[in-house]
Amino acid sequence: METFLEAARRYTPISQQDAEYCYSFFKRKSYKKNSLLLEEGHVAHEVFFIEKGTLRQFFFNEKGVEKTCNFAFETDFLTDLESFSKQIKATTNIVALEATECLVMTCEDAAACMRHSAGIAAFFSRVIEMVATDNIRRIQSMLSQPPEQQFRELVQARPDILQRVPQRYVAQYLGVAPESLSRIRKRMLRISKS
């Protein structure tokens, strides 16, 4: 409960009573490494709050090539937002990269929580706003920054990412080949030593 409460308060001021009410709708679930939490083509009925572990969100492009679009770590929320909010088929997949513990809430329960109190509705609105803002920043970064700069910012934000996420997925996320990511890492290492 405390982890959730701390994370909730990062988004918006929420009363203890509202936080406890909201928390009561979450179910704790454990996922083994490589468990598929959401499959493209199915409706995202759940939102995941990560207590421990790492999730990866990805899709297949029109050529069938896998593309990583997001990672989520402790105290992050993750779902296919469009599928969850509109209850339509998901265009992404979500998989556990390591053994992961999540608090899981259904779309129906989220709607019930939001109807219960303006404070909870404000909390969920803020979570959605933050997810949308992060997605916009990610797109801007992809369109305006070279992969080396994107990687530098990713490592600054998540210093442990290379210990927790296989390099091939980080490369996919940056839109480069794994070999290119290796060269970027070597260049950054040389620069940091000089």
mmCIF file with all atom_site columns, C-alpha atoms in Angstrom:
data_model
loop_
_atom_site.group_PDB
_atom_site.id
_atom_site.type_symbol
_atom_site.label_atom_id
_atom_site.label_alt_id
_atom_site.label_comp_id
_atom_site.label_asym_id
_atom_site.label_entity_id
_atom_site.label_seq_id
_atom_site.pdbx_PDB_ins_code
_atom_site.Cartn_x
_atom_site.Cartn_y
_atom_site.Cartn_z
_atom_site.occupancy
_atom_site.B_iso_or_equiv
_atom_site.pdbx_formal_charge
_atom_site.auth_seq_id
_atom_site.auth_comp_id
_atom_site.auth_asym_id
_atom_site.auth_atom_id
_atom_site.pdbx_PDB_model_num
ATOM 1   C CA . MET A 1 1   ? 0.000   0.000   0.000   1.00 0.00 ? 1   MET A CA 1
ATOM 2   C CA . GLU A 1 2   ? 2.785   2.451   0.890   1.00 0.00 ? 2   GLU A CA 1
ATOM 3   C CA . THR A 1 3   ? 4.524   2.069   -2.484  1.00 0.00 ? 3   THR A CA 1
ATOM 4   C CA . PHE A 1 4   ? 1.253   2.746   -4.274  1.00 0.00 ? 4   PHE A CA 1
ATOM 5   C CA . LEU A 1 5   ? 0.428   5.694   -2.003  1.00 0.00 ? 5   LEU A CA 1
ATOM 6   C CA . GLU A 1 6   ? 3.851   7.289   -2.555  1.00 0.00 ? 6   GLU A CA 1
ATOM 7   C CA . ALA A 1 7   ? 3.541   6.819   -6.313  1.00 0.00 ? 7   ALA A CA 1
ATOM 8   C CA . ALA A 1 8   ? -0.029  8.150   -6.345  1.00 0.00 ? 8   ALA A CA 1
ATOM 9   C CA . ARG A 1 9   ? 1.061   11.291  -4.542  1.00 0.00 ? 9   ARG A CA 1
ATOM 10  C CA . ARG A 1 10  ? 3.758   11.868  -7.183  1.00 0.00 ? 10  ARG A CA 1
ATOM 11  C CA . TYR A 1 11  ? 0.945   12.419  -9.665  1.00 0.00 ? 11  TYR A CA 1
ATOM 12  C CA . THR A 1 12  ? -1.496  14.497  -7.626  1.00 0.00 ? 12  THR A CA 1
ATOM 13  C CA . PRO A 1 13  ? -2.449  15.232  -4.041  1.00 0.00 ? 13  PRO A CA 1
ATOM 14  C CA . ILE A 1 14  ? -4.797  12.409  -3.048  1.00 0.00 ? 14  ILE A CA 1
ATOM 15  C CA . SER A 1 15  ? -6.346  11.891  0.347   1.00 0.00 ? 15  SER A CA 1
ATOM 16  C CA . GLN A 1 16  ? -5.501  8.824   2.405   1.00 0.00 ? 16  GLN A CA 1
ATOM 17  C CA . GLN A 1 17  ? -9.167  7.795   2.214   1.00 0.00 ? 17  GLN A CA 1
ATOM 18  C CA . ASP A 1 18  ? -9.304  8.070   -1.598  1.00 0.00 ? 18  ASP A CA 1
ATOM 19  C CA . ALA A 1 19  ? -5.965  6.274   -1.969  1.00 0.00 ? 19  ALA A CA 1
ATOM 20  C CA . GLU A 1 20  ? -7.133  3.409   0.250   1.00 0.00 ? 20  GLU A CA 1
ATOM 21  C CA . TYR A 1 21  ? -10.438 3.171   -1.633  1.00 0.00 ? 21  TYR A CA 1
ATOM 22  C CA . CYS A 1 22  ? -8.621  3.098   -4.981  1.00 0.00 ? 22  CYS A CA 1
ATOM 23  C CA . TYR A 1 23  ? -6.048  0.602   -3.686  1.00 0.00 ? 23  TYR A CA 1
ATOM 24  C CA . SER A 1 24  ? -8.840  -1.769  -2.605  1.00 0.00 ? 24  SER A CA 1
ATOM 25  C CA . PHE A 1 25  ? -9.724  -2.330  -6.277  1.00 0.00 ? 25  PHE A CA 1
ATOM 26  C CA . PHE A 1 26  ? -6.234  -3.475  -7.247  1.00 0.00 ? 26  PHE A CA 1
ATOM 27  C CA . LYS A 1 27  ? -5.389  -7.181  -7.276  1.00 0.00 ? 27  LYS A CA 1
ATOM 28  C CA . ARG A 1 28  ? -1.801  -8.285  -6.686  1.00 0.00 ? 28  ARG A CA 1
ATOM 29  C CA . LYS A 1 29  ? -0.467  -10.532 -9.459  1.00 0.00 ? 29  LYS A CA 1
ATOM 30  C CA . SER A 1 30  ? 2.906   -12.164 -10.047 1.00 0.00 ? 30  SER A CA 1
ATOM 31  C CA . TYR A 1 31  ? 4.302   -12.781 -13.513 1.00 0.00 ? 31  TYR A CA 1
ATOM 32  C CA . LYS A 1 32  ? 7.216   -15.005 -14.444 1.00 0.00 ? 32  LYS A CA 1
ATOM 33  C CA . LYS A 1 33  ? 9.928   -13.793 -16.783 1.00 0.00 ? 33  LYS A CA 1
ATOM 34  C CA . ASN A 1 34  ? 8.649   -13.747 -20.394 1.00 0.00 ? 34  ASN A CA 1
ATOM 35  C CA . SER A 1 35  ? 4.972   -13.856 -19.330 1.00 0.00 ? 35  SER A CA 1
ATOM 36  C CA . LEU A 1 36  ? 2.722   -12.102 -21.825 1.00 0.00 ? 36  LEU A CA 1
ATOM 37  C CA . LEU A 1 37  ? 0.450   -9.676  -19.954 1.00 0.00 ? 37  LEU A CA 1
ATOM 38  C CA . LEU A 1 38  ? -1.240  -8.225  -23.031 1.00 0.00 ? 38  LEU A CA 1
ATOM 39  C CA . GLU A 1 39  ? -1.335  -9.525  -26.571 1.00 0.00 ? 39  GLU A CA 1
ATOM 40  C CA . GLU A 1 40  ? -1.855  -7.382  -29.643 1.00 0.00 ? 40  GLU A CA 1
ATOM 41  C CA . GLY A 1 41  ? -5.371  -7.918  -31.025 1.00 0.00 ? 41  GLY A CA 1
ATOM 42  C CA . HIS A 1 42  ? -6.917  -8.461  -27.588 1.00 0.00 ? 42  HIS A CA 1
ATOM 43  C CA . VAL A 1 43  ? -8.603  -5.734  -25.557 1.00 0.00 ? 43  VAL A CA 1
ATOM 44  C CA . ALA A 1 44  ? -6.547  -4.238  -22.714 1.00 0.00 ? 44  ALA A CA 1
ATOM 45  C CA . HIS A 1 45  ? -8.915  -4.840  -19.806 1.00 0.00 ? 45  HIS A CA 1
ATOM 46  C CA . GLU A 1 46  ? -6.247  -4.094  -17.182 1.00 0.00 ? 46  GLU A CA 1
ATOM 47  C CA . VAL A 1 47  ? -3.783  -1.423  -16.132 1.00 0.00 ? 47  VAL A CA 1
ATOM 48  C CA . PHE A 1 48  ? -0.583  -2.531  -14.383 1.00 0.00 ? 48  PHE A CA 1
ATOM 49  C CA . PHE A 1 49  ? 1.172   -0.739  -11.518 1.00 0.00 ? 49  PHE A CA 1
ATOM 50  C CA . ILE A 1 50  ? 4.640   -2.270  -11.158 1.00 0.00 ? 50  ILE A CA 1
ATOM 51  C CA . GLU A 1 51  ? 5.720   -2.944  -7.586  1.00 0.00 ? 51  GLU A CA 1
ATOM 52  C CA . LYS A 1 52  ? 8.793   -4.961  -8.563  1.00 0.00 ? 52  LYS A CA 1
ATOM 53  C CA . GLY A 1 53  ? 10.163  -5.915  -11.949 1.00 0.00 ? 53  GLY A CA 1
ATOM 54  C CA . THR A 1 54  ? 10.318  -4.699  -15.527 1.00 0.00 ? 54  THR A CA 1
ATOM 55  C CA . LEU A 1 55  ? 7.772   -4.731  -18.338 1.00 0.00 ? 55  LEU A CA 1
ATOM 56  C CA . ARG A 1 56  ? 8.373   -4.123  -22.034 1.00 0.00 ? 56  ARG A CA 1
ATOM 57  C CA . GLN A 1 57  ? 5.757   -2.847  -24.464 1.00 0.00 ? 57  GLN A CA 1
ATOM 58  C CA . PHE A 1 58  ? 6.227   -3.622  -28.142 1.00 0.00 ? 58  PHE A CA 1
ATOM 59  C CA . PHE A 1 59  ? 4.471   -4.036  -31.474 1.00 0.00 ? 59  PHE A CA 1
ATOM 60  C CA . PHE A 1 60  ? 5.139   -5.500  -34.902 1.00 0.00 ? 60  PHE A CA 1
ATOM 61  C CA . ASN A 1 61  ? 5.400   -3.060  -37.801 1.00 0.00 ? 61  ASN A CA 1
ATOM 62  C CA . GLU A 1 62  ? 3.839   -3.617  -41.232 1.00 0.00 ? 62  GLU A CA 1
ATOM 63  C CA . LYS A 1 63  ? 6.855   -5.763  -42.224 1.00 0.00 ? 63  LYS A CA 1
ATOM 64  C CA . GLY A 1 64  ? 6.453   -7.949  -39.136 1.00 0.00 ? 64  GLY A CA 1
ATOM 65  C CA . VAL A 1 65  ? 9.542   -6.493  -37.446 1.00 0.00 ? 65  VAL A CA 1
ATOM 66  C CA . GLU A 1 66  ? 9.340   -6.226  -33.658 1.00 0.00 ? 66  GLU A CA 1
ATOM 67  C CA . LYS A 1 67  ? 9.648   -2.669  -32.276 1.00 0.00 ? 67  LYS A CA 1
ATOM 68  C CA . THR A 1 68  ? 10.014  -1.850  -28.578 1.00 0.00 ? 68  THR A CA 1
ATOM 69  C CA . CYS A 1 69  ? 8.107   1.312   -27.692 1.00 0.00 ? 69  CYS A CA 1
ATOM 70  C CA . ASN A 1 70  ? 8.211   1.427   -23.886 1.00 0.00 ? 70  ASN A CA 1
ATOM 71  C CA . PHE A 1 71  ? 9.707   0.044   -20.694 1.00 0.00 ? 71  PHE A CA 1
ATOM 72  C CA . ALA A 1 72  ? 8.090   0.228   -17.263 1.00 0.00 ? 72  ALA A CA 1
ATOM 73  C CA . PHE A 1 73  ? 9.793   -0.230  -13.906 1.00 0.00 ? 73  PHE A CA 1
ATOM 74  C CA . GLU A 1 74  ? 8.886   0.021   -10.238 1.00 0.00 ? 74  GLU A CA 1
ATOM 75  C CA . THR A 1 75  ? 6.140   2.580   -9.484  1.00 0.00 ? 75  THR A CA 1
ATOM 76  C CA . ASP A 1 76  ? 5.241   2.979   -13.177 1.00 0.00 ? 76  ASP A CA 1
ATOM 77  C CA . PHE A 1 77  ? 1.801   2.377   -14.649 1.00 0.00 ? 77  PHE A CA 1
ATOM 78  C CA . LEU A 1 78  ? 1.520   0.554   -17.976 1.00 0.00 ? 78  LEU A CA 1
ATOM 79  C CA . THR A 1 79  ? -1.217  -0.506  -20.368 1.00 0.00 ? 79  THR A CA 1
ATOM 80  C CA . ASP A 1 80  ? -2.118  -0.018  -24.020 1.00 0.00 ? 80  ASP A CA 1
ATOM 81  C CA . LEU A 1 81  ? -3.774  3.307   -23.254 1.00 0.00 ? 81  LEU A CA 1
ATOM 82  C CA . GLU A 1 82  ? -5.999  3.549   -26.334 1.00 0.00 ? 82  GLU A CA 1
ATOM 83  C CA . SER A 1 83  ? -7.199  -0.037  -25.974 1.00 0.00 ? 83  SER A CA 1
ATOM 84  C CA . PHE A 1 84  ? -7.821  0.367   -22.238 1.00 0.00 ? 84  PHE A CA 1
ATOM 85  C CA . SER A 1 85  ? -9.671  3.684   -22.472 1.00 0.00 ? 85  SER A CA 1
ATOM 86  C CA . LYS A 1 86  ? -11.757 2.829   -25.557 1.00 0.00 ? 86  LYS A CA 1
ATOM 87  C CA . GLN A 1 87  ? -11.993 -0.941  -24.919 1.00 0.00 ? 87  GLN A CA 1
ATOM 88  C CA . ILE A 1 88  ? -10.833 -1.721  -28.450 1.00 0.00 ? 88  ILE A CA 1
ATOM 89  C CA . LYS A 1 89  ? -8.223  -4.210  -29.687 1.00 0.00 ? 89  LYS A CA 1
ATOM 90  C CA . ALA A 1 90  ? -4.697  -3.461  -28.513 1.00 0.00 ? 90  ALA A CA 1
ATOM 91  C CA . THR A 1 91  ? -2.008  -2.613  -31.039 1.00 0.00 ? 91  THR A CA 1
ATOM 92  C CA . THR A 1 92  ? 0.797   -3.485  -28.618 1.00 0.00 ? 92  THR A CA 1
ATOM 93  C CA . ASN A 1 93  ? 2.015   -6.383  -26.506 1.00 0.00 ? 93  ASN A CA 1
ATOM 94  C CA . ILE A 1 94  ? 3.258   -6.242  -22.911 1.00 0.00 ? 94  ILE A CA 1
ATOM 95  C CA . VAL A 1 95  ? 5.736   -8.811  -21.588 1.00 0.00 ? 95  VAL A CA 1
ATOM 96  C CA . ALA A 1 96  ? 7.603   -9.260  -18.306 1.00 0.00 ? 96  ALA A CA 1
ATOM 97  C CA . LEU A 1 97  ? 11.374  -8.991  -18.794 1.00 0.00 ? 97  LEU A CA 1
ATOM 98  C CA . GLU A 1 98  ? 11.984  -10.413 -15.320 1.00 0.00 ? 98  GLU A CA 1
ATOM 99  C CA . ALA A 1 99  ? 9.864   -11.845 -12.534 1.00 0.00 ? 99  ALA A CA 1
ATOM 100 C CA . THR A 1 100 ? 7.421   -9.017  -11.899 1.00 0.00 ? 100 THR A CA 1
ATOM 101 C CA . GLU A 1 101 ? 4.941   -8.127  -9.165  1.00 0.00 ? 101 GLU A CA 1
ATOM 102 C CA . CYS A 1 102 ? 2.075   -5.858  -10.178 1.00 0.00 ? 102 CYS A CA 1
ATOM 103 C CA . LEU A 1 103 ? -1.043  -4.327  -8.779  1.00 0.00 ? 103 LEU A CA 1
ATOM 104 C CA . VAL A 1 104 ? -3.668  -4.805  -11.475 1.00 0.00 ? 104 VAL A CA 1
ATOM 105 C CA . MET A 1 105 ? -6.937  -2.920  -11.927 1.00 0.00 ? 105 MET A CA 1
ATOM 106 C CA . THR A 1 106 ? -9.628  -3.593  -14.514 1.00 0.00 ? 106 THR A CA 1
ATOM 107 C CA . CYS A 1 107 ? -11.133 -0.899  -16.700 1.00 0.00 ? 107 CYS A CA 1
ATOM 108 C CA . GLU A 1 108 ? -14.514 -1.396  -15.000 1.00 0.00 ? 108 GLU A CA 1
ATOM 109 C CA . ASP A 1 109 ? -12.971 -0.950  -11.555 1.00 0.00 ? 109 ASP A CA 1
ATOM 110 C CA . ALA A 1 110 ? -11.079 2.156   -12.679 1.00 0.00 ? 110 ALA A CA 1
ATOM 111 C CA . ALA A 1 111 ? -14.360 3.658   -13.908 1.00 0.00 ? 111 ALA A CA 1
ATOM 112 C CA . ALA A 1 112 ? -16.047 2.800   -10.593 1.00 0.00 ? 112 ALA A CA 1
ATOM 113 C CA . CYS A 1 113 ? -13.202 4.440   -8.663  1.00 0.00 ? 113 CYS A CA 1
ATOM 114 C CA . MET A 1 114 ? -13.425 7.602   -10.746 1.00 0.00 ? 114 MET A CA 1
ATOM 115 C CA . ARG A 1 115 ? -17.181 7.820   -10.164 1.00 0.00 ? 115 ARG A CA 1
ATOM 116 C CA . HIS A 1 116 ? -16.609 7.454   -6.415  1.00 0.00 ? 116 HIS A CA 1
ATOM 117 C CA . SER A 1 117 ? -14.634 10.635  -5.890  1.00 0.00 ? 117 SER A CA 1
ATOM 118 C CA . ALA A 1 118 ? -13.356 13.715  -7.678  1.00 0.00 ? 118 ALA A CA 1
ATOM 119 C CA . GLY A 1 119 ? -9.957  13.134  -6.027  1.00 0.00 ? 119 GLY A CA 1
ATOM 120 C CA . ILE A 1 120 ? -9.625  9.681   -7.588  1.00 0.00 ? 120 ILE A CA 1
ATOM 121 C CA . ALA A 1 121 ? -10.859 10.983  -10.957 1.00 0.00 ? 121 ALA A CA 1
ATOM 122 C CA . ALA A 1 122 ? -8.190  13.713  -10.789 1.00 0.00 ? 122 ALA A CA 1
ATOM 123 C CA . PHE A 1 123 ? -5.560  11.091  -9.945  1.00 0.00 ? 123 PHE A CA 1
ATOM 124 C CA . PHE A 1 124 ? -6.414  8.907   -12.959 1.00 0.00 ? 124 PHE A CA 1
ATOM 125 C CA . SER A 1 125 ? -6.609  11.960  -15.224 1.00 0.00 ? 125 SER A CA 1
ATOM 126 C CA . ARG A 1 126 ? -3.140  12.982  -14.078 1.00 0.00 ? 126 ARG A CA 1
ATOM 127 C CA . VAL A 1 127 ? -1.757  9.475   -14.687 1.00 0.00 ? 127 VAL A CA 1
ATOM 128 C CA . ILE A 1 128 ? -3.180  9.524   -18.231 1.00 0.00 ? 128 ILE A CA 1
ATOM 129 C CA . GLU A 1 129 ? -1.799  13.037  -18.779 1.00 0.00 ? 129 GLU A CA 1
ATOM 130 C CA . MET A 1 130 ? 1.671   11.949  -17.613 1.00 0.00 ? 130 MET A CA 1
ATOM 131 C CA . VAL A 1 131 ? 1.629   8.877   -19.878 1.00 0.00 ? 131 VAL A CA 1
ATOM 132 C CA . ALA A 1 132 ? 0.553   11.015  -22.849 1.00 0.00 ? 132 ALA A CA 1
ATOM 133 C CA . THR A 1 133 ? 3.211   13.630  -22.065 1.00 0.00 ? 133 THR A CA 1
ATOM 134 C CA . ASP A 1 134 ? 5.916   10.957  -21.832 1.00 0.00 ? 134 ASP A CA 1
ATOM 135 C CA . ASN A 1 135 ? 4.791   9.550   -25.191 1.00 0.00 ? 135 ASN A CA 1
ATOM 136 C CA . ILE A 1 136 ? 4.951   12.995  -26.813 1.00 0.00 ? 136 ILE A CA 1
ATOM 137 C CA . ARG A 1 137 ? 8.444   13.587  -25.398 1.00 0.00 ? 137 ARG A CA 1
ATOM 138 C CA . ARG A 1 138 ? 9.530   10.190  -26.692 1.00 0.00 ? 138 ARG A CA 1
ATOM 139 C CA . ILE A 1 139 ? 8.260   10.967  -30.202 1.00 0.00 ? 139 ILE A CA 1
ATOM 140 C CA . GLN A 1 140 ? 9.934   14.391  -30.181 1.00 0.00 ? 140 GLN A CA 1
ATOM 141 C CA . SER A 1 141 ? 13.185  12.802  -29.053 1.00 0.00 ? 141 SER A CA 1
ATOM 142 C CA . MET A 1 142 ? 13.021  10.173  -31.797 1.00 0.00 ? 142 MET A CA 1
ATOM 143 C CA . LEU A 1 143 ? 12.367  12.798  -34.463 1.00 0.00 ? 143 LEU A CA 1
ATOM 144 C CA . SER A 1 144 ? 14.864  15.418  -33.344 1.00 0.00 ? 144 SER A CA 1
ATOM 145 C CA . GLN A 1 145 ? 17.776  13.738  -31.554 1.00 0.00 ? 145 GLN A CA 1
ATOM 146 C CA . PRO A 1 146 ? 20.447  11.351  -32.773 1.00 0.00 ? 146 PRO A CA 1
ATOM 147 C CA . PRO A 1 147 ? 20.411  7.881   -31.163 1.00 0.00 ? 147 PRO A CA 1
ATOM 148 C CA . GLU A 1 148 ? 23.511  8.693   -29.096 1.00 0.00 ? 148 GLU A CA 1
ATOM 149 C CA . GLN A 1 149 ? 21.715  11.598  -27.390 1.00 0.00 ? 149 GLN A CA 1
ATOM 150 C CA . GLN A 1 150 ? 18.584  9.484   -26.872 1.00 0.00 ? 150 GLN A CA 1
ATOM 151 C CA . PHE A 1 151 ? 20.707  6.753   -25.287 1.00 0.00 ? 151 PHE A CA 1
ATOM 152 C CA . ARG A 1 152 ? 22.501  9.247   -23.036 1.00 0.00 ? 152 ARG A CA 1
ATOM 153 C CA . GLU A 1 153 ? 19.160  10.595  -21.780 1.00 0.00 ? 153 GLU A CA 1
ATOM 154 C CA . LEU A 1 154 ? 17.776  7.078   -21.307 1.00 0.00 ? 154 LEU A CA 1
ATOM 155 C CA . VAL A 1 155 ? 20.773  6.047   -19.193 1.00 0.00 ? 155 VAL A CA 1
ATOM 156 C CA . GLN A 1 156 ? 20.564  9.272   -17.169 1.00 0.00 ? 156 GLN A CA 1
ATOM 157 C CA . ALA A 1 157 ? 16.894  8.588   -16.440 1.00 0.00 ? 157 ALA A CA 1
ATOM 158 C CA . ARG A 1 158 ? 17.407  4.842   -15.832 1.00 0.00 ? 158 ARG A CA 1
ATOM 159 C CA . PRO A 1 159 ? 21.045  4.132   -14.908 1.00 0.00 ? 159 PRO A CA 1
ATOM 160 C CA . ASP A 1 160 ? 20.222  0.443   -14.342 1.00 0.00 ? 160 ASP A CA 1
ATOM 161 C CA . ILE A 1 161 ? 18.516  -0.112  -17.697 1.00 0.00 ? 161 ILE A CA 1
ATOM 162 C CA . LEU A 1 162 ? 21.376  -2.088  -19.253 1.00 0.00 ? 162 LEU A CA 1
ATOM 163 C CA . GLN A 1 163 ? 21.438  -4.440  -16.258 1.00 0.00 ? 163 GLN A CA 1
ATOM 164 C CA . ARG A 1 164 ? 17.683  -5.042  -16.445 1.00 0.00 ? 164 ARG A CA 1
ATOM 165 C CA . VAL A 1 165 ? 16.857  -4.870  -20.149 1.00 0.00 ? 165 VAL A CA 1
ATOM 166 C CA . PRO A 1 166 ? 18.573  -6.925  -22.872 1.00 0.00 ? 166 PRO A CA 1
ATOM 167 C CA . GLN A 1 167 ? 20.620  -4.732  -25.210 1.00 0.00 ? 167 GLN A CA 1
ATOM 168 C CA . ARG A 1 168 ? 18.616  -5.795  -28.275 1.00 0.00 ? 168 ARG A CA 1
ATOM 169 C CA . TYR A 1 169 ? 15.449  -4.263  -26.766 1.00 0.00 ? 169 TYR A CA 1
ATOM 170 C CA . VAL A 1 170 ? 17.237  -1.037  -25.865 1.00 0.00 ? 170 VAL A CA 1
ATOM 171 C CA . ALA A 1 171 ? 18.512  -0.919  -29.462 1.00 0.00 ? 171 ALA A CA 1
ATOM 172 C CA . GLN A 1 172 ? 14.961  -1.472  -30.783 1.00 0.00 ? 172 GLN A CA 1
ATOM 173 C CA . TYR A 1 173 ? 13.711  1.299   -28.513 1.00 0.00 ? 173 TYR A CA 1
ATOM 174 C CA . LEU A 1 174 ? 16.338  3.672   -29.928 1.00 0.00 ? 174 LEU A CA 1
ATOM 175 C CA . GLY A 1 175 ? 15.712  2.543   -33.502 1.00 0.00 ? 175 GLY A CA 1
ATOM 176 C CA . VAL A 1 176 ? 19.254  1.260   -34.069 1.00 0.00 ? 176 VAL A CA 1
ATOM 177 C CA . ALA A 1 177 ? 20.872  -2.107  -34.681 1.00 0.00 ? 177 ALA A CA 1
ATOM 178 C CA . PRO A 1 178 ? 22.395  -3.820  -31.612 1.00 0.00 ? 178 PRO A CA 1
ATOM 179 C CA . GLU A 1 179 ? 25.851  -3.361  -33.179 1.00 0.00 ? 179 GLU A CA 1
ATOM 180 C CA . SER A 1 180 ? 25.252  0.393   -33.457 1.00 0.00 ? 180 SER A CA 1
ATOM 181 C CA . LEU A 1 181 ? 24.250  0.525   -29.803 1.00 0.00 ? 181 LEU A CA 1
ATOM 182 C CA . SER A 1 182 ? 27.492  -1.260  -28.894 1.00 0.00 ? 182 SER A CA 1
ATOM 183 C CA . ARG A 1 183 ? 29.471  1.410   -30.784 1.00 0.00 ? 183 ARG A CA 1
ATOM 184 C CA . ILE A 1 184 ? 27.497  4.194   -29.067 1.00 0.00 ? 184 ILE A CA 1
ATOM 185 C CA . ARG A 1 185 ? 28.212  2.649   -25.658 1.00 0.00 ? 185 ARG A CA 1
ATOM 186 C CA . LYS A 1 186 ? 31.947  2.336   -26.450 1.00 0.00 ? 186 LYS A CA 1
ATOM 187 C CA . ARG A 1 187 ? 32.125  5.979   -27.595 1.00 0.00 ? 187 ARG A CA 1
ATOM 188 C CA . MET A 1 188 ? 30.354  7.148   -24.447 1.00 0.00 ? 188 MET A CA 1
ATOM 189 C CA . LEU A 1 189 ? 32.683  5.048   -22.282 1.00 0.00 ? 189 LEU A CA 1
ATOM 190 C CA . ARG A 1 190 ? 35.774  6.556   -23.984 1.00 0.00 ? 190 ARG A CA 1
ATOM 191 C CA . ILE A 1 191 ? 34.389  10.075  -23.506 1.00 0.00 ? 191 ILE A CA 1
ATOM 192 C CA . SER A 1 192 ? 33.621  9.466   -19.823 1.00 0.00 ? 192 SER A CA 1
ATOM 193 C CA . LYS A 1 193 ? 37.175  8.165   -19.212 1.00 0.00 ? 193 LYS A CA 1
ATOM 194 C CA . SER A 1 194 ? 38.828  11.210  -20.792 1.00 0.00 ? 194 SER A CA 1
#
